[in-house]
Coordinates of C-alpha atoms and ligand atoms in Angstrom, one line a residue:
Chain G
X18 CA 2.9 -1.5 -6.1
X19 CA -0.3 -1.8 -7.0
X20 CA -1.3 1.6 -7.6
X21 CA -1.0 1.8 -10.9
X22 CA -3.9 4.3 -12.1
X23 CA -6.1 2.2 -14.1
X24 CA -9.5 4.2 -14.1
X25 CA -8.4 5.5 -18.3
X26 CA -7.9 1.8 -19.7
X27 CA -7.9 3.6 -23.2
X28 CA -5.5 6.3 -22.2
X29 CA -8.3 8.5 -23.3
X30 CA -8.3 11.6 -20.7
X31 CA -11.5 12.2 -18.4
X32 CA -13.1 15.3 -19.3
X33 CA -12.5 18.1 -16.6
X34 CA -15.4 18.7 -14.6
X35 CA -15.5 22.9 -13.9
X36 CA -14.3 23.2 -10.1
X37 CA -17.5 25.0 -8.0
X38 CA -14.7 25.3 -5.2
X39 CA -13.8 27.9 -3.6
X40 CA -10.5 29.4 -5.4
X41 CA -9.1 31.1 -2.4
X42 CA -9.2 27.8 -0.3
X43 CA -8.1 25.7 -3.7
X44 CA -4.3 28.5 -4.2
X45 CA -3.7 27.7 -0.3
X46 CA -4.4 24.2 -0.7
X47 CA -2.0 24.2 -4.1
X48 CA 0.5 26.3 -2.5
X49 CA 0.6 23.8 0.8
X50 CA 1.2 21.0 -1.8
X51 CA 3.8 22.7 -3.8
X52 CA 6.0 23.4 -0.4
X53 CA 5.6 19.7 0.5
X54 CA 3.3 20.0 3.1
X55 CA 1.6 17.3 4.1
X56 CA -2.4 17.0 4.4
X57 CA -4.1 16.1 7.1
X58 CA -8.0 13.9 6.7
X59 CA -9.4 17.3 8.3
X60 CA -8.0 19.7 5.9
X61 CA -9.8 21.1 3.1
X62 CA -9.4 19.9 0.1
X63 CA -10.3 19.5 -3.3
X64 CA -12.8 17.2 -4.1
X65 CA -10.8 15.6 -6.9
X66 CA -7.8 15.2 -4.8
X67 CA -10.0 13.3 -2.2
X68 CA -11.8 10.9 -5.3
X69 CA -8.3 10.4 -7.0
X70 CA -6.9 9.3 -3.4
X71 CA -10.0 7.3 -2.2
X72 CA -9.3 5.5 -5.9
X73 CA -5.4 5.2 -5.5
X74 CA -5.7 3.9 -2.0
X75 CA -8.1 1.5 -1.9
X76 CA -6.8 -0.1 -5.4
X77 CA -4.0 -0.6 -3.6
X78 CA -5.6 -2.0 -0.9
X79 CA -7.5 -4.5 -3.1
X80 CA -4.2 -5.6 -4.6
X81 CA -2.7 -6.4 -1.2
X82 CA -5.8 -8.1 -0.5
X83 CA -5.9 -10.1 -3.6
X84 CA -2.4 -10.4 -3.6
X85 CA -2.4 -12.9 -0.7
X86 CA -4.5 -15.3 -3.5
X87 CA -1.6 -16.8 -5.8
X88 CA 1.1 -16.9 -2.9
X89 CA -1.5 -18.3 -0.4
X90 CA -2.1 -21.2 -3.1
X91 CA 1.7 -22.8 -2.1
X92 CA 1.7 -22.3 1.6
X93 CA 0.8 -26.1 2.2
X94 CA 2.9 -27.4 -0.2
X95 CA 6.3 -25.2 0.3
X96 CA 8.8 -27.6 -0.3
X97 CA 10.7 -27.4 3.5
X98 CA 9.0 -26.1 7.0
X99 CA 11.5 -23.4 6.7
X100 CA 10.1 -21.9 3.5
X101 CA 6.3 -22.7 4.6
X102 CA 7.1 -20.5 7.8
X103 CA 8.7 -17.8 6.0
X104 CA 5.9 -17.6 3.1
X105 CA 2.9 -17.4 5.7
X106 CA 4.7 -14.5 7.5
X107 CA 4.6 -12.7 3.8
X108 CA 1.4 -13.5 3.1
X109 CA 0.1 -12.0 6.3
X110 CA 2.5 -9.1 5.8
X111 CA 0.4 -8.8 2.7
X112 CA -3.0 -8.5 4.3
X113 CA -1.7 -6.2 7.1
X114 CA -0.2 -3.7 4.0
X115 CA -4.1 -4.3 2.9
X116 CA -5.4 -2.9 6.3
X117 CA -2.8 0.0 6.8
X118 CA -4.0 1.2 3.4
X119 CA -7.7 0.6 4.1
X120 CA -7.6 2.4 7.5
X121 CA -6.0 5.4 5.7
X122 CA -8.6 5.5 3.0
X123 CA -11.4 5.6 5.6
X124 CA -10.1 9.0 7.1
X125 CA -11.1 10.1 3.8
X126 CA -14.7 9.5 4.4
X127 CA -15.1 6.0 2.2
X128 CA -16.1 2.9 4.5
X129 CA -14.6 -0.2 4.5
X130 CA -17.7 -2.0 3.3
X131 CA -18.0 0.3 0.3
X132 CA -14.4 -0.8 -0.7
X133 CA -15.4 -4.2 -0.8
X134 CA -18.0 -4.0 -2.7
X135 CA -16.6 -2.2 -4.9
X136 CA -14.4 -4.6 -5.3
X137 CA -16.3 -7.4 -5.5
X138 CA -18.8 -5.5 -7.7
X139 CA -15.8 -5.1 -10.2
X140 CA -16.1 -1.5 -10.1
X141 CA -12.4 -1.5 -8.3
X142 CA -9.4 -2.6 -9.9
X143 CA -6.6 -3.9 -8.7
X144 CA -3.1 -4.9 -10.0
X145 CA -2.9 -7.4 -13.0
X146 CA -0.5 -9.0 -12.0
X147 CA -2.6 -11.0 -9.2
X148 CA -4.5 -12.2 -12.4
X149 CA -1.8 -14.5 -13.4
X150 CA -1.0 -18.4 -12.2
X151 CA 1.2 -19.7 -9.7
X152 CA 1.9 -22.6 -11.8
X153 CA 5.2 -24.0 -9.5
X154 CA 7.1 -23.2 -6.4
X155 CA 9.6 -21.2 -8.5
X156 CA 6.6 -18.8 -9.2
X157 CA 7.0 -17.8 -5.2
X158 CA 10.4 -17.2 -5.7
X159 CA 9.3 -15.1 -9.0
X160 CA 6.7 -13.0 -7.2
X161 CA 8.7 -12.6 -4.5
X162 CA 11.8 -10.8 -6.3
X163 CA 9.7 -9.6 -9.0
X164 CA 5.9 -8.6 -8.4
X165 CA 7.3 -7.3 -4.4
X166 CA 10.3 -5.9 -5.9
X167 CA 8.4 -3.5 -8.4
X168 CA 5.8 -2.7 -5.3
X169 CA 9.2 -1.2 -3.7
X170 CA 10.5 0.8 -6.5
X171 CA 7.1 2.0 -6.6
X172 CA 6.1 2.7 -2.8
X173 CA 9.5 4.3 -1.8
X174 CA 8.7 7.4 -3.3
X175 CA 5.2 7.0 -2.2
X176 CA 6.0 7.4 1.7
X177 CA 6.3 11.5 0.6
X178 CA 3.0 11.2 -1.1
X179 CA 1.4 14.4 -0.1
X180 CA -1.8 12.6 2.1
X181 CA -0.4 12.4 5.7
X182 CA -2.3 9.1 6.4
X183 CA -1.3 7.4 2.9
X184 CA 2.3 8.2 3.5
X185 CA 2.7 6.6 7.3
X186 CA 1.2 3.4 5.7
X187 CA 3.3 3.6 2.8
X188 CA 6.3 3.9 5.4
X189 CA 5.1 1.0 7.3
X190 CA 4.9 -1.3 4.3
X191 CA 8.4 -0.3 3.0
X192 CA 9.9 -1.4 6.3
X193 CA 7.9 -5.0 6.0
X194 CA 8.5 -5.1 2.0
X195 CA 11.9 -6.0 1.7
X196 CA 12.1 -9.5 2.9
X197 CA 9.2 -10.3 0.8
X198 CA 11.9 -9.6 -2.0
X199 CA 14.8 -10.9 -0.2
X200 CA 13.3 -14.5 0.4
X201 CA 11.7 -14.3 -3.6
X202 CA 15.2 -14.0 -5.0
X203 CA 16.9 -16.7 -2.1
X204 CA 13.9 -19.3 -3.8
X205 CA 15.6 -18.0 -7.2
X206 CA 19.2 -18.7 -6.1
X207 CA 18.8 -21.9 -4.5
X208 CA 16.7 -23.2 -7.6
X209 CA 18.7 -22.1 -10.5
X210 CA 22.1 -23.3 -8.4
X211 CA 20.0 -26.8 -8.0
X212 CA 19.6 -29.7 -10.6
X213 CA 18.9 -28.9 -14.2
X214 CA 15.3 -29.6 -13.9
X215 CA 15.3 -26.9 -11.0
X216 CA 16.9 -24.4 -13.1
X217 CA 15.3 -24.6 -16.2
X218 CA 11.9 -24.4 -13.8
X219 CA 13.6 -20.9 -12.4
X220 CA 14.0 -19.3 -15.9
X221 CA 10.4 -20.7 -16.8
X222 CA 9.0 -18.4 -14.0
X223 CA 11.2 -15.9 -15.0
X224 CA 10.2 -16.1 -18.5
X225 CA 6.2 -15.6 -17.3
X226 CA 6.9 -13.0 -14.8
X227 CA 9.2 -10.7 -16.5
X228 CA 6.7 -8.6 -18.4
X229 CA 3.4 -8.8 -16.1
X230 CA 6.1 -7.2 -13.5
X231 CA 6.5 -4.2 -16.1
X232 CA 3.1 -4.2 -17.0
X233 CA 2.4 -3.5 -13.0
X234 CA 4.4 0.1 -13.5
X235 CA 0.9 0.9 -15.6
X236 CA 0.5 2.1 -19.0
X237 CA 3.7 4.2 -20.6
X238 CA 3.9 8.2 -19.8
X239 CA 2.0 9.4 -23.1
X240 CA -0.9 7.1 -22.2
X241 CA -1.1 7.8 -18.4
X242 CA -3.7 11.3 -18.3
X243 CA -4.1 11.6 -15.0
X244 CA 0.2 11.5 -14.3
X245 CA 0.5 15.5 -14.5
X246 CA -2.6 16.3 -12.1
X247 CA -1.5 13.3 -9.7
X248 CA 2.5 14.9 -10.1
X249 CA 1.5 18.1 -9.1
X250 CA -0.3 17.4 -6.1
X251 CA 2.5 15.2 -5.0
X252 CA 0.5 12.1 -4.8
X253 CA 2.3 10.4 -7.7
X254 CA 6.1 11.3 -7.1
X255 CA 7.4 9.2 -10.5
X256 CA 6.2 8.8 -13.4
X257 CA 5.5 5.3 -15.0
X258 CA 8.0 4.8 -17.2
X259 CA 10.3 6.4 -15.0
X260 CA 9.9 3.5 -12.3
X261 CA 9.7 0.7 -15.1
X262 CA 13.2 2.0 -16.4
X263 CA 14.6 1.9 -12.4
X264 CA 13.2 -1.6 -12.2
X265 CA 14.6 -3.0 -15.3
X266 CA 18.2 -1.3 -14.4
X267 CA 18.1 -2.9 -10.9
X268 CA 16.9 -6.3 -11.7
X269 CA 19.1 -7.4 -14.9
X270 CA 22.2 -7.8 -13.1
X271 CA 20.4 -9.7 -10.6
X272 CA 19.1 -12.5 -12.7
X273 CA 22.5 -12.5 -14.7
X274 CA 23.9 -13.1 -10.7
X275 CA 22.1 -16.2 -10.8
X276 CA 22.7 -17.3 -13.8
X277 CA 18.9 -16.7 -15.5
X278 CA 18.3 -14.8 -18.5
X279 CA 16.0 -12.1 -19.0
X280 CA 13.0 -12.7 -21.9
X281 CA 13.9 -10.1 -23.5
X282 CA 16.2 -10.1 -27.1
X283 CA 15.9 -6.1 -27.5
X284 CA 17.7 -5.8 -23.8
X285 CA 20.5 -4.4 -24.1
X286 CA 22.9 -2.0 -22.2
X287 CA 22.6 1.7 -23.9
X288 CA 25.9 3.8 -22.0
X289 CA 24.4 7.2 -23.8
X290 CA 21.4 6.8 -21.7
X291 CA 23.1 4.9 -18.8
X292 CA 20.1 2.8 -18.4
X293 CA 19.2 -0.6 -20.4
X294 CA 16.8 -0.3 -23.7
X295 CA 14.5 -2.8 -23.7
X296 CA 11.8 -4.4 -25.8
X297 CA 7.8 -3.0 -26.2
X298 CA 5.5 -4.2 -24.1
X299 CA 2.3 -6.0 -24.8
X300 CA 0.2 -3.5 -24.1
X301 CA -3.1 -5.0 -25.8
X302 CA -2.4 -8.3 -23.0
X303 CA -2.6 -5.5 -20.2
X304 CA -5.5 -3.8 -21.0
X305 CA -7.3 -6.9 -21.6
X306 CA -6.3 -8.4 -17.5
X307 CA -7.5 -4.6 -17.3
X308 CA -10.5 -5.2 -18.4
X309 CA -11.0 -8.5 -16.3
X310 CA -9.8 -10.9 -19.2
X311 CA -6.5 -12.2 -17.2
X312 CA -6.1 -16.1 -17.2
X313 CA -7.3 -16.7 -13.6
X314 CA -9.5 -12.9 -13.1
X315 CA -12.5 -14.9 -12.4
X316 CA -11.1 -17.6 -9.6
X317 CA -9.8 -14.4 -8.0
X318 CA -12.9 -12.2 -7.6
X319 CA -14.9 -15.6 -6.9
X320 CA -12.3 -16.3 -3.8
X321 CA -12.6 -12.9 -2.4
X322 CA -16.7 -13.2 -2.8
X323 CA -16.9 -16.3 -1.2
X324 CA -14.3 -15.7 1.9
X325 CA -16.8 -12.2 2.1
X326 CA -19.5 -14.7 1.9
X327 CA -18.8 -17.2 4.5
X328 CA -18.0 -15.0 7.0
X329 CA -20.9 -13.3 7.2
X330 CA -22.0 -15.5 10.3
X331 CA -18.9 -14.4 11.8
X332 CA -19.1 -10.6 11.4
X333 CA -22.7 -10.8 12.7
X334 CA -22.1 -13.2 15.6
X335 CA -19.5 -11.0 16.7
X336 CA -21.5 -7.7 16.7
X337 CA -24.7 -9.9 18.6
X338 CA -21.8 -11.2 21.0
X339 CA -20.6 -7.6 21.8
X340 CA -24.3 -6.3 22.2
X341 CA -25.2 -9.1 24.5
X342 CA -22.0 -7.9 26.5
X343 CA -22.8 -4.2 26.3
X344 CA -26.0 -4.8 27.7
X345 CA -25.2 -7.2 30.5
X346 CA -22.3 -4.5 31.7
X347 CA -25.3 -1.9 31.3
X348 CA -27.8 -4.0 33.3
Chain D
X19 CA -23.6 -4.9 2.7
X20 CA -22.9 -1.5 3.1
X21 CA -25.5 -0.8 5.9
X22 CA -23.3 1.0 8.3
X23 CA -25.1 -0.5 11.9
X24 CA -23.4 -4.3 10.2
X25 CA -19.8 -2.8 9.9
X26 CA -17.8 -3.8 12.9
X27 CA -16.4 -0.1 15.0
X28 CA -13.3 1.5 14.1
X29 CA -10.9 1.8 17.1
X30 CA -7.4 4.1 17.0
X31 CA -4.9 1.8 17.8
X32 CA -1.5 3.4 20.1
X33 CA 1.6 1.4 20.7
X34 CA 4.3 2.0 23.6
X35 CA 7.7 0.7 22.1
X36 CA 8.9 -0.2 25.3
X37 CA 8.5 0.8 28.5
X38 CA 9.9 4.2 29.1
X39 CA 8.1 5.9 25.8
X40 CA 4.7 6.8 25.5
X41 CA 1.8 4.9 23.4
X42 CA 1.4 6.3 19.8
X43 CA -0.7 6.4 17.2
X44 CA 0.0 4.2 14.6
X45 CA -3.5 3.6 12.6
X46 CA -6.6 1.7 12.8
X47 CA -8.6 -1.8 13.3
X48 CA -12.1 -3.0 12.7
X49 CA -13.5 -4.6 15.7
X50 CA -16.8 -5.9 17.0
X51 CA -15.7 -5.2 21.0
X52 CA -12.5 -4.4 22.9
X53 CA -11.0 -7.8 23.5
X54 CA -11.1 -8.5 19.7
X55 CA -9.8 -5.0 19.0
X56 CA -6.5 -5.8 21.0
X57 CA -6.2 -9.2 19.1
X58 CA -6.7 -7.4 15.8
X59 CA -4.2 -4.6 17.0
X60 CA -1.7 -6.7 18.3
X61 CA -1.8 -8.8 14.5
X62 CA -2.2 -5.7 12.3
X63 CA 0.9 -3.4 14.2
X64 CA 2.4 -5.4 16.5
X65 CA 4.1 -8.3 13.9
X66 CA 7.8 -7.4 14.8
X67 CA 8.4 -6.6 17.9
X68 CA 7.1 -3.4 17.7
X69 CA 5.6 -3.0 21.0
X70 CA 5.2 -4.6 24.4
X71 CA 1.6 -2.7 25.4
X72 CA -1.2 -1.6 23.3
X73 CA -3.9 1.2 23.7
X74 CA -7.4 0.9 22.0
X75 CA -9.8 4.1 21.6
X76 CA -13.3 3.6 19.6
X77 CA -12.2 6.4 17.0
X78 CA -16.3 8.0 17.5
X79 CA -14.8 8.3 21.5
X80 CA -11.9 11.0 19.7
X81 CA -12.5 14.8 20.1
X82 CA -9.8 16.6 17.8
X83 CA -9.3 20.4 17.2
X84 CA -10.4 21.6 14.2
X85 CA -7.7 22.4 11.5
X86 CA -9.6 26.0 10.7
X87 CA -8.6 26.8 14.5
X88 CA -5.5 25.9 14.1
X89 CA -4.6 29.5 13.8
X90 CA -6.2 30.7 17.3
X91 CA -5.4 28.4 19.2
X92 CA -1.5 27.8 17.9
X93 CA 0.1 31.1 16.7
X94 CA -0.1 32.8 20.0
X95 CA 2.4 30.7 20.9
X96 CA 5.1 32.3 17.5
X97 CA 5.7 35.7 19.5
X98 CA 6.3 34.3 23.2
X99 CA 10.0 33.4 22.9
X100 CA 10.4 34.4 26.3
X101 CA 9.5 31.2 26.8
X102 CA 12.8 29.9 26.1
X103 CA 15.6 29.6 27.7
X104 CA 17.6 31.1 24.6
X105 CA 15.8 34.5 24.7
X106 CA 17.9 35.4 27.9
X107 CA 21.6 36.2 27.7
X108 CA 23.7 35.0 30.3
X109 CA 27.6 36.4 30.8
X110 CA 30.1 33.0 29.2
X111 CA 31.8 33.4 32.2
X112 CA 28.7 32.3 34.8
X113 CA 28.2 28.2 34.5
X114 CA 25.8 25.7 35.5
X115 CA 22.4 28.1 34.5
Ligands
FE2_425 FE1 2.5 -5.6 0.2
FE2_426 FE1 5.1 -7.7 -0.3

């Protein structure tokens, strides 16, 4: 998903800066919206629409990006050549979902390098769920069904996001997204119908997963400020707690297909509703990975900085390689 | 790091599904010179079979219309149904026109 908004860690709304714009252009930019019109990068529009996008996009971008970290951690040691093969195509799905949604951020007028650093600055978030540990192979099964399974609930509805570039990646990463889930919960099946040891190691994951994966829907409704604006312009097509509900209803009869058991004692089936009640969430433990405190934050950031790092040489060989070209075809 | 002359180009990327169809637009690679702009094409968009030929444009080399002109130089176009077929009644019992 990954695009949780995560700029109000408080919940504490941003104070409204007085538009200078022009209010003619702003109605036929709010009426465009409103008739689900899409926008184009050379269309006018309002400078807080472009900042929340730039933000929404290239978070999302980050958490592809950094995404490929935990999962990338198993590809040598997957236990059969079948698996390895199938878990290097995800994790290069992953960084192709991370350039789709960096290309479409640039038509915004943001550069890739200024992503990057912002990334590696720490002024960018990304998800929090990439900030926890892929402890065993189950945990690839986990992330799989889980972490890729709550990106989906979340990025269907985000392929009518109002921003014509956003939602043509979006649609692209939908189409790629669901084997990522498919082979998660196949690890899942295969360990908890294995040996005892095998299935005990499936609910373990389970039991770690299950409530970062609702933590990645972001913060609930009343603490989520910026939800109405991001509604009304169509960028945001669900609330949070909207999505988190769709997961949990979705994903409890699939571990109880299996034979796992969700952590939760307060789940429970409520017909009135037609959806399942479940138990609060930790919220304190998400704003604190938030805030840059999650178990393996640090290793993270210090991957990205040093792949950035050490290929340096690379991005400059490659541009003194093209130049020497350039000017040998122009001699 | 953010000094733009170090950032390898953008280049619009265009696919043709199969032969028959056209190339089209699909997004956008980083590249320090053509040849690596294919190979980055052909990983970034090309993973499932989506393609069997690639087109790469530096995006700078791109001259679009301007959405304010969109008006000019596409609503003439509303009132000229004449340019139809439909806009000319032909007798149901007179085929093959
Ligand atoms: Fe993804
Ligand atoms: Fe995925």
């Amino acid at each position: 998903m990954y695009t949780t908004e995560l700029q109000n860690q408080a919940g504490k709304p941003k104070a409204q800066v007085a538009s200078t714009e022009d209010p003619a252009l702003l109605e036929a930019f709010e009426a465009r919206v409103a008739a689900d019109e899409f926008i184009e990068p050379k269309d006018w529009m309002p400078e807080a629409y472009r900042r929340t996008l730039v933000r929404q996009i290239s978070q999302h971008a980050h958490s592809e990006i950094v995404g490929m970290l935990p999962e990338g951690n198993w590809i040598s040691r997957a236990p059969t050549l079948r698996r390895k093969a199938v878990l290097l195509a995800k994790v290069q799905d992953e960084g192709g979902h991370g350039l789709y949604l960096y290309a479409a951020a640039e038509t915004l007028g943001t550069s890739r390098d200024e992503m990057v650093e912002a990334l590696h600055s720490g002024k960018a978030k990304y998800s929090t769920i990439f900030n926890y540990p892929t402890l065993t192979w189950a945990d690839i099964g986990a992330i799989g069904w889980l972490v890729d399974g709550a990106a989906i609930m979340n990025q269907v509805p985000l392929q009518r996001t109002s921003y014509g570039p956003y939602a043509r990646a979006m649609v692209r990463v939908c189409k790629e997204e669901s084997f990522h889930q498919r082979q998660g919960y196949e690890i899942m099946m295969a360990m908890a119908s294995g040996t005892p040891e095998q299935k005990r190691m499936a609910q373990d994951a389970l039991n770690r997963w299950w409530w970062p994966s609702l933590m990645m829907f972001g913060p609930p409704d009343e603490n989520s400020p910026n939800t109405a604006q991001s509604m009304r312009w169509r960028i945001k097509r669900d609330t949070n707690d909207e999505l988190r509900q769709k997961f949990v209803d979705v994903t409890v009869p699939q571990a109880e297909a299996i034979g796992l058991t969700v952590p939760d004692p307060d789940l429970k089936w409520n017909e009135a509703k037609g959806g399942h009640d479940f138990g609060e969430i930790d919220w304190e433990e998400f704003y604190a990975v938030v805030r840059g405190e999650g178990p393996v934050a640090k290793e993270r950031m210090k991957a990205r900085i040093d792949a950035w790092n050490d290929g340096a040489w690379v991005r400059e060989a490659a541009l003194a390689h093209a130049a020497k070209r350039n000017a040998r075809a122009a001699a | 790091m953010s000094d733009p002359k170090k950032e390898w180009p953008l280049w619009e990327v265009f696919v043709r599904a199969k032969n028959g169809l056209s190339h089209k637009h699909v997004g956008s690679v980083h590249a320090a010179d053509d040849r690596m702009a294919i190979e980055a094409a052909r990983d970034t968009y090309t993973r499932r079979m989506e393609g069997v030929s690639l087109w790469v444009v530096p995006s700078a080399a791109i001259v679009a219309s301007d959405p304010a002109e969109a008006g000019p130089l596409f609503e003439p176009a509303e009132d000229k149904v004449y340019r139809h077929p439909t806009f000319y009644v032909v007798p149901d019992n007179v085929k093959h026109i």
